XYZ file of C-alpha atoms in Angstrom:
688
model
C -0.106 -0.052 -0.114
C 1.089 3.453 -0.575
C 2.138 6.013 2.271
C -0.768 7.869 3.641
C -1.751 10.602 1.056
C 0.373 8.856 -1.652
C -1.378 6.922 -4.453
C -0.580 5.840 -7.798
C -1.673 8.552 -9.946
C -0.797 7.064 -13.497
C -3.836 4.686 -14.022
C -7.093 5.149 -11.968
C -8.115 1.718 -12.652
C -5.178 0.199 -10.643
C -5.711 2.772 -7.535
C -6.444 0.546 -4.415
C -9.384 2.679 -3.387
C -10.639 -0.008 -1.058
C -7.557 0.714 1.169
C -7.062 4.156 1.499
C -5.773 4.456 4.976
C -7.745 7.451 5.772
C -11.000 8.707 6.309
C -13.163 11.837 5.373
C -13.268 14.213 8.658
C -16.923 14.334 9.196
C -16.814 11.433 11.447
C -14.383 8.889 13.086
C -13.673 5.257 12.676
C -12.368 2.917 15.437
C -11.873 -0.849 15.030
C -11.732 -3.815 17.691
C -11.752 -7.324 18.450
C -15.081 -8.982 17.710
C -14.605 -11.029 20.999
C -13.702 -8.733 23.393
C -14.088 -4.992 21.810
C -10.436 -4.031 22.359
C -9.195 -1.414 19.887
C -7.095 -2.380 17.023
C -6.793 0.952 15.065
C -8.702 4.376 15.119
C -8.598 7.486 13.122
C -6.651 10.528 14.395
C -9.749 12.317 15.194
C -11.512 9.619 17.134
C -10.631 10.510 20.775
C -11.512 14.239 20.136
C -14.558 13.474 18.466
C -16.127 10.891 20.865
C -14.897 12.923 23.726
C -12.721 10.079 25.256
C -9.341 10.996 25.423
C -7.924 7.811 26.457
C -9.071 5.922 23.578
C -6.148 4.437 21.750
C -4.928 1.254 20.451
C -5.667 -1.701 23.069
C -8.525 0.702 24.915
C -11.506 -1.308 26.202
C -14.519 0.064 24.377
C -16.721 -1.715 26.875
C -15.524 0.433 29.509
C -15.593 3.511 27.242
C -18.954 3.206 25.709
C -20.829 1.088 28.397
C -22.477 -2.084 28.106
C -25.761 -0.788 26.585
C -24.032 0.559 23.665
C -22.139 -2.777 23.253
C -24.962 -4.748 23.310
C -26.717 -2.821 20.701
C -23.423 -3.117 18.699
C -23.405 -6.680 19.150
C -26.917 -6.798 17.732
C -26.123 -4.861 14.440
C -23.094 -6.910 14.035
C -25.302 -10.154 14.023
C -27.622 -8.202 11.219
C -24.806 -7.099 9.608
C -23.214 -10.402 8.977
C -26.517 -12.039 7.643
C -27.167 -8.913 5.499
C -23.740 -8.526 4.235
C -23.489 -5.044 4.499
C -23.177 -2.324 7.235
C -26.049 -1.630 9.817
C -27.093 1.634 11.079
C -27.499 2.272 14.641
C -28.933 5.620 15.454
C -28.676 8.135 18.243
C -26.331 6.277 20.599
C -24.917 7.914 23.624
C -20.961 7.348 23.138
C -19.935 9.869 25.827
C -22.116 12.140 28.204
C -24.352 14.387 26.239
C -22.730 13.097 22.894
C -25.050 11.158 20.801
C -23.566 9.660 17.530
C -25.280 7.487 14.549
C -23.155 4.538 13.759
C -22.543 2.371 11.205
C -21.298 -1.105 12.227
C -19.854 -4.189 10.065
C -17.212 -6.849 10.407
C -14.622 -7.414 7.829
C -11.714 -9.923 8.481
C -12.520 -10.871 11.770
C -12.515 -7.098 12.505
C -15.093 -5.125 14.114
C -15.677 -1.641 12.151
C -17.356 1.215 13.901
C -17.919 4.506 12.074
C -19.409 7.421 13.983
C -20.931 10.839 12.817
C -22.660 13.288 14.930
C -26.485 12.369 15.227
C -28.785 14.034 13.334
C -31.386 16.469 14.400
C -34.357 14.666 15.294
C -36.779 16.955 13.353
C -34.786 16.287 10.279
C -34.858 12.631 10.389
C -38.680 12.990 11.149
C -39.097 15.145 8.023
C -37.363 12.325 5.947
C -39.391 9.493 7.349
C -42.589 11.384 6.920
C -41.723 12.267 2.895
C -40.810 8.699 2.435
C -44.242 7.097 2.564
C -45.615 9.521 -0.287
C -42.500 9.524 -2.341
C -42.707 5.802 -2.503
C -46.460 6.071 -3.521
C -45.516 8.287 -6.508
C -42.987 5.837 -7.646
C -45.348 3.027 -7.493
C -48.017 4.586 -9.355
C -45.394 5.415 -12.514
C -45.345 2.733 -14.880
C -43.437 4.246 -17.606
C -39.396 4.019 -16.879
C -38.555 7.433 -18.567
C -41.320 9.065 -16.591
C -40.191 7.332 -13.424
C -36.397 8.934 -13.682
C -37.925 12.304 -13.982
C -40.160 11.367 -10.756
C -37.152 10.283 -8.657
C -34.876 13.191 -9.596
C -37.736 15.637 -8.966
C -38.588 13.913 -5.742
C -35.006 13.439 -4.254
C -33.829 17.076 -5.407
C -36.503 18.115 -3.137
C -36.029 15.888 -0.084
C -31.891 16.304 -0.086
C -31.823 19.844 -1.417
C -28.883 18.867 -3.436
C -28.261 21.613 -6.233
C -28.458 18.693 -8.934
C -29.917 15.367 -8.685
C -29.340 13.130 -12.075
C -30.331 9.405 -12.894
C -27.142 7.961 -14.575
C -27.744 4.694 -16.682
C -24.871 2.336 -17.637
C -24.395 1.135 -21.021
C -23.126 -2.482 -21.788
C -19.383 -1.220 -22.302
C -19.839 0.677 -18.708
C -20.052 4.146 -20.389
C -22.952 6.088 -19.008
C -25.706 8.475 -19.756
C -27.482 11.071 -17.816
C -31.060 9.967 -18.433
C -32.848 12.292 -16.396
C -32.017 15.372 -14.204
C -33.399 18.186 -11.727
C -31.231 20.707 -11.155
C -30.896 24.638 -9.715
C -32.035 26.819 -12.901
C -28.643 28.600 -12.537
C -26.632 25.513 -13.567
C -25.851 24.285 -17.229
C -27.863 20.908 -17.933
C -25.979 17.407 -18.052
C -28.956 15.854 -19.232
C -28.215 13.535 -22.231
C -24.564 13.906 -21.836
C -22.410 10.766 -22.084
C -19.342 9.807 -20.020
C -16.832 7.482 -20.551
C -16.277 4.050 -18.720
C -12.954 5.390 -17.446
C -14.863 8.043 -15.398
C -16.039 5.022 -13.144
C -13.310 2.769 -13.514
C -13.848 -1.356 -12.739
C -12.808 -1.344 -8.962
C -14.796 1.874 -8.317
C -18.032 0.050 -10.028
C -17.618 -2.856 -7.874
C -17.387 -0.678 -4.622
C -20.636 0.919 -5.833
C -22.486 -2.135 -6.180
C -21.356 -3.518 -2.743
C -21.703 -0.369 -1.132
C -25.425 1.385 -1.836
C -24.510 5.086 -0.609
C -21.176 6.988 -1.348
C -21.237 10.442 0.223
C -18.394 12.875 -0.125
C -18.943 15.794 2.393
C -16.522 18.391 1.021
C -14.200 17.457 -2.153
C -11.642 19.641 -0.668
C -11.323 17.898 2.510
C -8.089 16.826 4.273
C -7.959 13.140 4.782
C -7.642 11.938 8.393
C -5.149 9.231 8.706
C -5.704 5.620 10.409
C -3.623 4.874 13.346
C -2.990 1.100 13.388
C -1.306 -1.423 15.429
C 1.459 -3.405 14.951
C 1.453 -6.106 12.263
C -2.053 -5.670 11.003
C -3.126 -5.847 7.265
C -4.303 -2.480 5.511
C -8.016 -2.129 6.600
C -10.417 -3.124 3.818
C -12.814 -0.177 3.707
C -15.174 -1.241 0.764
C -18.125 -1.075 2.862
C -16.969 2.055 4.914
C -19.181 4.887 4.986
C -16.176 7.635 5.810
C -13.726 5.641 3.185
C -11.610 8.331 1.996
C -11.768 9.150 -1.842
C -9.420 8.886 -4.626
C -7.617 12.337 -5.123
C -8.398 11.964 -8.859
C -12.184 11.635 -8.002
C -11.803 14.866 -5.914
C -9.912 16.635 -8.712
C -12.388 15.471 -11.424
C -15.448 16.932 -9.141
C -13.586 20.048 -8.497
C -13.418 20.605 -12.282
C -16.945 20.217 -12.289
C -17.305 22.981 -9.821
C -18.596 20.490 -7.372
C -18.146 21.207 -3.480
C -19.974 18.023 -2.258
C -21.608 14.810 -3.777
C -23.612 11.646 -3.133
C -23.895 8.483 -5.224
C -26.838 6.135 -4.553
C -26.508 2.657 -6.286
C -29.179 1.258 -8.396
C -28.648 -2.458 -8.417
C -30.813 -4.512 -10.329
C -30.727 -8.388 -9.958
C -27.145 -8.314 -8.406
C -25.259 -6.258 -10.933
C -24.880 -2.288 -11.143
C -27.190 -1.057 -13.221
C -27.185 2.653 -12.889
C -26.739 5.411 -10.142
C -28.674 8.282 -8.585
C -25.981 11.110 -8.600
C -26.403 14.308 -6.405
C -24.181 16.986 -6.429
C -23.914 20.464 -4.619
C -21.669 23.078 -5.190
C -20.640 23.835 -1.515
C -19.863 21.577 1.226
C -22.961 19.097 2.158
C -22.922 16.442 4.781
C -26.331 14.148 4.976
C -26.251 12.532 8.365
C -26.311 8.731 8.706
C -30.031 8.835 9.609
C -30.905 10.417 6.438
C -28.982 8.427 4.315
C -30.818 5.456 5.747
C -34.122 6.783 4.597
C -32.374 7.644 1.210
C -31.130 3.784 1.284
C -34.737 2.594 1.685
C -36.088 4.800 -1.079
C -33.505 3.798 -3.601
C -34.105 0.272 -2.853
C -37.851 0.639 -3.550
C -36.874 2.527 -6.730
C -34.735 -0.108 -7.973
C -37.604 -2.434 -7.427
C -40.105 -0.328 -9.529
C -37.517 -0.534 -12.100
C -37.232 -4.526 -12.128
C -41.518 -4.145 -11.993
C -41.375 -2.194 -15.024
C -38.727 -4.109 -16.897
C -40.329 -7.532 -16.149
C -43.781 -6.052 -17.167
C -42.155 -4.823 -20.753
C -40.428 -8.266 -20.797
C -43.662 -10.108 -20.349
C -45.538 -8.193 -22.949
C -42.897 -8.372 -25.583
C -42.640 -12.270 -24.692
C -46.275 -12.741 -25.255
C -46.181 -10.358 -28.459
C -43.353 -12.632 -29.500
C -45.239 -16.028 -28.578
C -48.113 -14.824 -30.630
C -46.118 -13.930 -33.862
C -44.038 -17.167 -33.727
C -47.351 -19.118 -33.139
C -49.129 -17.685 -36.050
C -46.134 -18.472 -38.294
C -45.615 -22.013 -37.108
C -49.111 -22.932 -36.768
C -49.401 -25.316 -39.663
C -45.687 -26.325 -39.293
C -46.515 -29.891 -37.970
C -48.309 -31.032 -41.348
C -45.370 -29.510 -43.421
C -43.588 -31.972 -45.653
C -40.777 -29.678 -46.784
C -39.805 -27.462 -43.600
C -36.925 -25.455 -45.196
C -38.972 -24.511 -48.226
C -41.943 -23.560 -45.743
C -39.567 -21.435 -43.345
C -38.259 -19.766 -46.577
C -41.838 -18.742 -47.521
C -42.490 -17.568 -43.964
C -39.170 -15.061 -43.245
C -40.949 -12.054 -44.475
C -43.554 -12.991 -41.463
C -40.726 -13.245 -38.865
C -39.600 -9.731 -39.907
C -41.647 -7.720 -37.355
C -40.550 -10.064 -34.558
C -37.659 -7.846 -33.728
C -36.886 -4.368 -34.982
C -34.441 -4.463 -37.863
C -34.169 -3.250 -41.450
C -33.866 -6.654 -43.237
C -33.829 -10.440 -42.347
C -32.749 -13.447 -44.077
C -32.617 -17.320 -43.447
C -29.799 -19.705 -44.402
C -31.118 -23.424 -44.513
C -30.076 -26.432 -45.985
C -27.319 -24.388 -47.922
C -29.687 -21.622 -49.501
C -30.003 -17.857 -48.719
C -33.495 -16.266 -49.028
C -33.583 -12.784 -47.809
C -36.255 -9.990 -47.135
C -35.766 -6.586 -46.911
C -32.431 -5.042 -46.823
C -30.371 -8.257 -46.585
C -26.548 -8.763 -47.036
C -25.355 -8.675 -50.464
C -24.863 -11.547 -52.539
C -20.899 -11.195 -52.372
C -20.626 -11.356 -48.491
C -23.295 -13.911 -47.896
C -21.102 -16.633 -47.598
C -18.938 -14.586 -45.097
C -21.997 -14.178 -42.762
C -22.604 -17.841 -42.820
C -19.113 -18.572 -41.805
C -19.269 -15.944 -39.185
C -22.513 -17.626 -37.803
C -20.327 -20.846 -37.842
C -17.521 -19.333 -35.978
C -19.267 -16.919 -33.611
C -22.887 -18.091 -32.985
C -22.462 -21.920 -33.105
C -25.680 -22.914 -31.191
C -25.758 -19.650 -29.314
C -27.455 -16.284 -30.358
C -24.841 -13.655 -31.366
C -24.934 -10.058 -32.020
C -23.178 -7.136 -33.064
C -23.959 -3.282 -33.662
C -20.467 -2.306 -35.056
C -19.523 -5.245 -37.472
C -16.909 -3.807 -39.217
C -14.624 -2.883 -36.230
C -13.617 -6.785 -36.238
C -14.711 -7.755 -39.783
C -13.347 -5.406 -42.488
C -15.238 -7.402 -45.264
C -18.167 -5.548 -44.557
C -16.780 -2.223 -44.872
C -18.068 -1.400 -48.245
C -21.689 -2.509 -47.023
C -21.872 -0.759 -43.643
C -24.683 1.842 -44.828
C -26.868 -0.941 -45.403
C -25.671 -3.679 -42.894
C -23.829 -2.039 -39.819
C -25.063 -4.749 -37.671
C -26.414 -8.035 -37.149
C -28.193 -10.712 -34.817
C -27.564 -14.016 -35.378
C -30.251 -16.912 -34.539
C -29.383 -20.382 -34.568
C -32.598 -22.359 -35.509
C -31.803 -26.010 -35.559
C -29.654 -28.488 -33.011
C -26.903 -28.792 -35.462
C -24.855 -25.196 -36.101
C -26.024 -25.233 -39.871
C -28.871 -23.245 -40.138
C -29.557 -19.611 -39.230
C -31.859 -16.588 -39.157
C -30.031 -13.334 -39.457
C -31.434 -9.705 -38.700
C -29.782 -6.903 -40.331
C -29.731 -2.999 -39.136
C -28.252 -0.218 -41.174
C -25.747 2.426 -40.050
C -27.242 5.220 -37.932
C -24.969 7.954 -38.037
C -25.131 9.364 -34.188
C -23.992 12.497 -32.567
C -22.836 11.716 -29.085
C -22.459 14.693 -26.313
C -19.861 13.881 -24.089
C -19.496 15.544 -20.869
C -15.939 16.758 -21.931
C -12.916 15.411 -24.015
C -13.439 11.577 -22.719
C -9.732 10.706 -23.713
C -7.553 10.356 -20.460
C -5.061 13.123 -20.157
C -1.451 13.010 -18.540
C 0.530 15.830 -16.749
C 4.300 15.413 -16.743
C 6.124 16.189 -13.547
C 9.349 15.602 -11.750
C 8.094 12.234 -10.875
C 6.975 11.196 -14.180
C 3.603 11.269 -15.880
C 0.205 11.874 -13.911
C -3.217 11.121 -14.567
C -5.369 14.362 -14.977
C -9.149 14.421 -14.689
C -10.882 16.642 -17.512
C -10.344 20.262 -16.900
C -13.655 20.924 -18.985
C -16.949 19.409 -18.990
C -18.166 21.552 -21.979
C -20.100 19.308 -24.424
C -17.679 17.164 -26.739
C -19.442 16.219 -29.845
C -18.631 13.112 -31.461
C -20.045 11.668 -34.721
C -20.154 8.108 -34.659
C -20.409 6.159 -38.133
C -20.703 2.456 -38.927
C -22.760 1.576 -35.973
C -26.386 0.587 -35.923
C -28.951 0.854 -33.120
C -27.726 -1.679 -30.442
C -29.721 -4.543 -29.732
C -31.616 -4.605 -26.598
C -31.953 -7.179 -23.916
C -35.436 -7.263 -25.002
C -34.223 -8.034 -28.734
C -32.025 -11.043 -27.455
C -34.897 -12.365 -25.474
C -37.263 -12.364 -28.401
C -34.337 -13.866 -30.406
C -34.269 -16.788 -27.510
C -37.636 -17.449 -28.209
C -37.725 -17.525 -31.876
C -34.574 -19.822 -31.489
C -36.327 -22.327 -29.155
C -39.439 -22.559 -31.157
C -37.491 -23.388 -34.419
C -35.070 -25.643 -33.155
C -38.034 -27.668 -31.605
C -39.676 -27.348 -34.898
C -36.333 -28.291 -36.980
C -35.771 -31.155 -34.577
C -39.079 -32.642 -34.757
C -38.948 -32.285 -38.749
C -35.437 -33.831 -38.799
C -36.547 -36.839 -36.580
C -39.581 -37.296 -38.744
C -37.251 -37.225 -41.778
C -35.325 -39.818 -40.082
C -37.864 -42.006 -39.313
C -39.586 -41.949 -42.976
C -36.048 -42.656 -44.365
C -35.784 -45.847 -41.749
C -39.456 -46.564 -42.769
C -38.459 -46.160 -46.794
C -35.316 -48.207 -46.197
C -37.181 -50.919 -44.660
C -39.993 -50.964 -47.012
C -37.250 -51.127 -49.961
C -35.346 -54.041 -48.095
C -38.744 -55.838 -47.694
C -39.863 -55.226 -51.172
C -36.445 -56.440 -52.658
C -36.727 -59.537 -50.651
C -40.100 -60.129 -51.573
C -39.446 -59.588 -55.342
C -36.512 -61.672 -55.220
C -38.744 -64.573 -53.635
C -41.303 -63.879 -56.058
C -38.944 -63.784 -58.996
C -37.767 -67.306 -58.029
C -41.494 -68.051 -57.886
C -42.350 -66.967 -61.176
C -38.868 -68.703 -62.488
C -40.479 -71.733 -61.308
C -43.598 -71.279 -62.864
C -42.025 -70.200 -66.396
C -40.111 -73.328 -66.162
C -43.304 -75.130 -65.553
C -44.959 -73.675 -68.510
C -42.157 -74.456 -70.708
C -41.616 -77.957 -69.557
C -44.959 -79.029 -70.286
C -45.255 -81.157 -73.501
C -46.887 -79.674 -76.598
C -50.374 -80.980 -77.261
C -50.514 -82.850 -80.230
C -53.305 -80.876 -81.821
C -51.267 -77.833 -81.840
C -48.507 -76.513 -83.838
C -45.401 -74.930 -82.281
C -46.457 -71.721 -83.553
C -49.840 -71.874 -81.409
C -47.719 -73.181 -78.526
C -45.448 -70.447 -78.411
C -48.219 -67.798 -78.739
C -50.059 -69.864 -75.676
C -46.686 -69.655 -73.773
C -46.250 -66.060 -74.729
C -49.723 -64.987 -73.412
C -49.160 -66.807 -69.802
C -45.871 -65.002 -69.475
C -47.405 -61.689 -70.538
C -49.883 -62.448 -67.791
C -47.350 -62.992 -65.118
C -45.426 -59.743 -66.272
C -48.668 -57.634 -65.687
C -49.209 -58.975 -62.553
C -45.321 -58.588 -61.502
C -45.858 -54.818 -62.683
C -48.742 -54.249 -60.492
C -46.888 -55.474 -57.536
C -44.054 -53.419 -58.021
C -45.944 -50.413 -58.649
C -48.410 -50.864 -55.422
C -45.732 -51.828 -52.779
C -46.707 -55.544 -52.841
C -49.931 -56.449 -53.838
C -52.603 -54.980 -56.368
C -56.437 -54.827 -56.782
C -58.457 -57.528 -58.357
C -60.539 -55.197 -60.415
C -57.153 -53.682 -62.056
C -55.983 -57.148 -62.842
C -59.047 -58.214 -64.486
C -59.765 -54.940 -66.408
C -56.028 -55.322 -67.751
C -56.528 -59.007 -68.610
C -59.809 -58.634 -70.365
C -59.091 -55.219 -72.217
C -58.741 -57.103 -75.548
C -62.001 -58.696 -75.491
C -64.044 -55.767 -74.874
C -64.943 -55.529 -78.399
C -68.593 -54.422 -77.252
C -69.321 -52.405 -74.045
C -71.731 -55.232 -72.959
C -69.198 -58.051 -73.739
C -67.514 -57.823 -70.446
C -69.273 -57.104 -66.966
C -67.096 -56.696 -63.712
C -68.945 -56.365 -60.424
C -67.767 -56.194 -56.688
C -65.589 -54.026 -54.418
C -62.094 -53.127 -54.269
C -60.228 -56.279 -53.193
C -56.506 -56.089 -52.487
C -54.420 -59.113 -53.111
C -50.780 -59.664 -51.779
C -48.056 -60.416 -54.105
C -48.426 -64.255 -54.113
C -52.259 -64.315 -54.385
C -51.999 -61.684 -57.644
C -49.722 -63.662 -59.595
C -51.750 -66.919 -59.028
C -54.949 -65.043 -59.876
C -53.054 -63.635 -62.848
C -52.023 -66.972 -64.330
C -55.954 -68.302 -63.321
C -57.513 -65.632 -65.001
C -55.299 -65.284 -67.978
C -56.015 -69.309 -68.626
C -59.954 -68.588 -68.081
C -59.842 -65.493 -70.548
C -58.080 -67.346 -73.192
C -60.410 -70.184 -72.891
C -63.539 -67.820 -73.092
C -62.129 -66.026 -76.262
C -61.320 -69.372 -77.810
C -64.162 -71.736 -76.934
C -66.240 -69.730 -74.810
C -68.874 -66.587 -74.412
C -65.986 -64.321 -76.119
C -65.462 -66.309 -79.260
C -68.830 -65.127 -80.338
C -70.254 -61.366 -81.046
C -73.301 -62.275 -78.684
C -71.490 -63.845 -75.976
C -71.313 -62.209 -72.514
C -68.788 -62.598 -69.533
C -70.049 -61.501 -66.298
C -67.324 -61.592 -63.408
C -68.502 -61.025 -60.049
C -66.833 -61.045 -56.423
C -68.294 -60.842 -52.815
C -67.576 -61.929 -49.195
C -69.431 -64.719 -47.769
C -69.534 -63.498 -44.365
C -70.694 -67.000 -42.897
C -67.086 -68.713 -43.555
C -65.373 -65.439 -44.335
C -64.245 -66.168 -47.795
C -64.171 -64.307 -50.802
C -66.223 -65.779 -53.617
C -65.405 -65.266 -57.275
C -67.974 -66.168 -59.923
C -67.138 -66.609 -63.646
C -70.211 -66.652 -65.562
C -70.182 -67.036 -69.466
C -73.572 -66.740 -71.700
C -74.225 -66.732 -75.464
C -71.478 -68.479 -76.237
C -71.066 -71.978 -78.504
C -72.394 -75.158 -76.713
C -69.837 -76.570 -74.324
C -68.257 -80.137 -74.952
C -66.334 -81.782 -72.211
C -62.568 -81.423 -72.548
C -60.777 -84.556 -73.783
C -58.093 -83.813 -70.922
C -57.079 -81.451 -68.276
C -55.183 -78.509 -69.522
C -52.950 -76.006 -67.863
C -56.146 -74.007 -66.750
C -57.627 -77.022 -65.104
C -54.152 -77.846 -63.533
C -54.434 -74.135 -61.880
C -57.949 -74.245 -60.773
C -57.398 -77.728 -59.127
C -53.908 -77.486 -57.483
C -52.973 -73.434 -57.357
C -56.012 -72.250 -55.807
C -56.280 -74.755 -52.843
C -52.384 -74.712 -52.230
C -51.668 -70.951 -53.226
C -54.850 -69.203 -52.152
C -56.171 -71.487 -49.611
C -59.471 -71.786 -51.373
C -61.711 -74.025 -53.699
C -62.866 -74.058 -57.496
C -65.893 -75.376 -58.442
C -66.939 -75.798 -62.319
C -70.803 -75.827 -63.527
């Protein structure tokens, strides 16, 4: 640690502001052991301010303050450990006729007592009286911008500081004054931006942990802390009186500020902003009044949370409704990529943007102001590298991706949303460049002075507005934008996941069907070859010529081929009517020559082959010797279900043909009727 009064002024972000070794002079500090309250260290002004000249290292605070005060301190310490922050004890009599407000907490096993003269009773009562009305005003305000204005007005009226501002942090920790109440004689800071270096990281952490930070007089003389031998520097992160960085005091002096108070706005455990109070002369707010301010600021933070969550819920409901309307029919879609390409324009209103595009199945489809064709592949590669399966956004693309430099007027920023379980499909939202003029509270660049000991960081000398034009940036993507993108991502990943599962299932089913069909066809081909071999192997009838035999054989094989084609076309079988129509088509020389009556009857592959041969033989016989051999002949074929035995019956009836004479022997058709039908179809045949 630097010696008292000496700090590293070359970089404010390295300054050890939590262990300054001194305090502000409007109070005093005493630390002691937690077990028996023996003094370990004290500020140089403690003995005089508290009215105990004997107070020093090793003193017994029980003897000095009395058991009643020590009892209150013990209770406060218990609560402080639970709440992990200092607890205020008001109007404690630490010496005869000397009352003090105290802040007590424990750090590294050491009790820290900070004492300030107690506030006048009437002032504390005034603060408590006004608190209820202020909270009621805040509770009734549901617009966040209006809320800021209400709070600055109320706080200035209560605290009587010359200027009260609400200061909101951006993602890069720069800040902006979003509301202000001030004396009319002061210039306005409203709308001005301040760089992140004005409140460095370690200072922001202290603001997060300690809700109120007051400087009673920026030109104060620090009071050193006197310590016992061998003690580590006292961590004053939670201290009320902690001495302030000389850089910060100089910063405030350059602004013309004489006193300040910063009240942290902590949202979900993170520093969201501050209420900054400036007075242009010294001003000390007693602990009792700061306690009321702390309660109000916590209520203010809760109201911000309510407004943000209400807005977030409204955005979520609107987003859900839009997504649902777009994907309502997605479950029945057979080509999801094509469907989403067609819906891309309907997704555009989901998040404020100037254009939208979807990359799915290696195809780019855009709507509105989209990425030019020559950089589309760059965006896809950017999505793979930066986004993967998570949402990624930038409002300043060209900063790290110079390939977009020629197109920033139209595409300055992008929000990338993965829409499938695997990082291959994305939705891109684009925003064009918005040239902004940012009003900085003075030149935001750090400045140094060179002296006998080297460079020294100096705060800005002027806070006159410093205008900066910002190019190649788009409107930043808000937390609401990211949440809406998250909803879309979840919905589309689910839809795409189901679609891919359906595809895999359909592909597996198709593979199984193909394999079964191949096996069935293989089996059927073997059977057909056996049948053909049987047909060829039969001896030629003595009353037929070779030409007649070949013609008959050709007809039978053709019937088999027709049945086989029907099996292949219809996934393993066919309709009886279709088979009959194909077989009898050549004999329909008159509309009334052939009559078919019966319902749709599906025949499996093996049954269809046997039926094809059998019906071919019957049709051939009818054409040569039966009803179809005469112009006046008629063939009627009917089939129906005989419900009693549960069998299908087919009746082949010929009328108007030549006289029937009994055959001299059994031909191939007779053999099929007698043998194939019982064995292959499990049926019987009867001839009249």
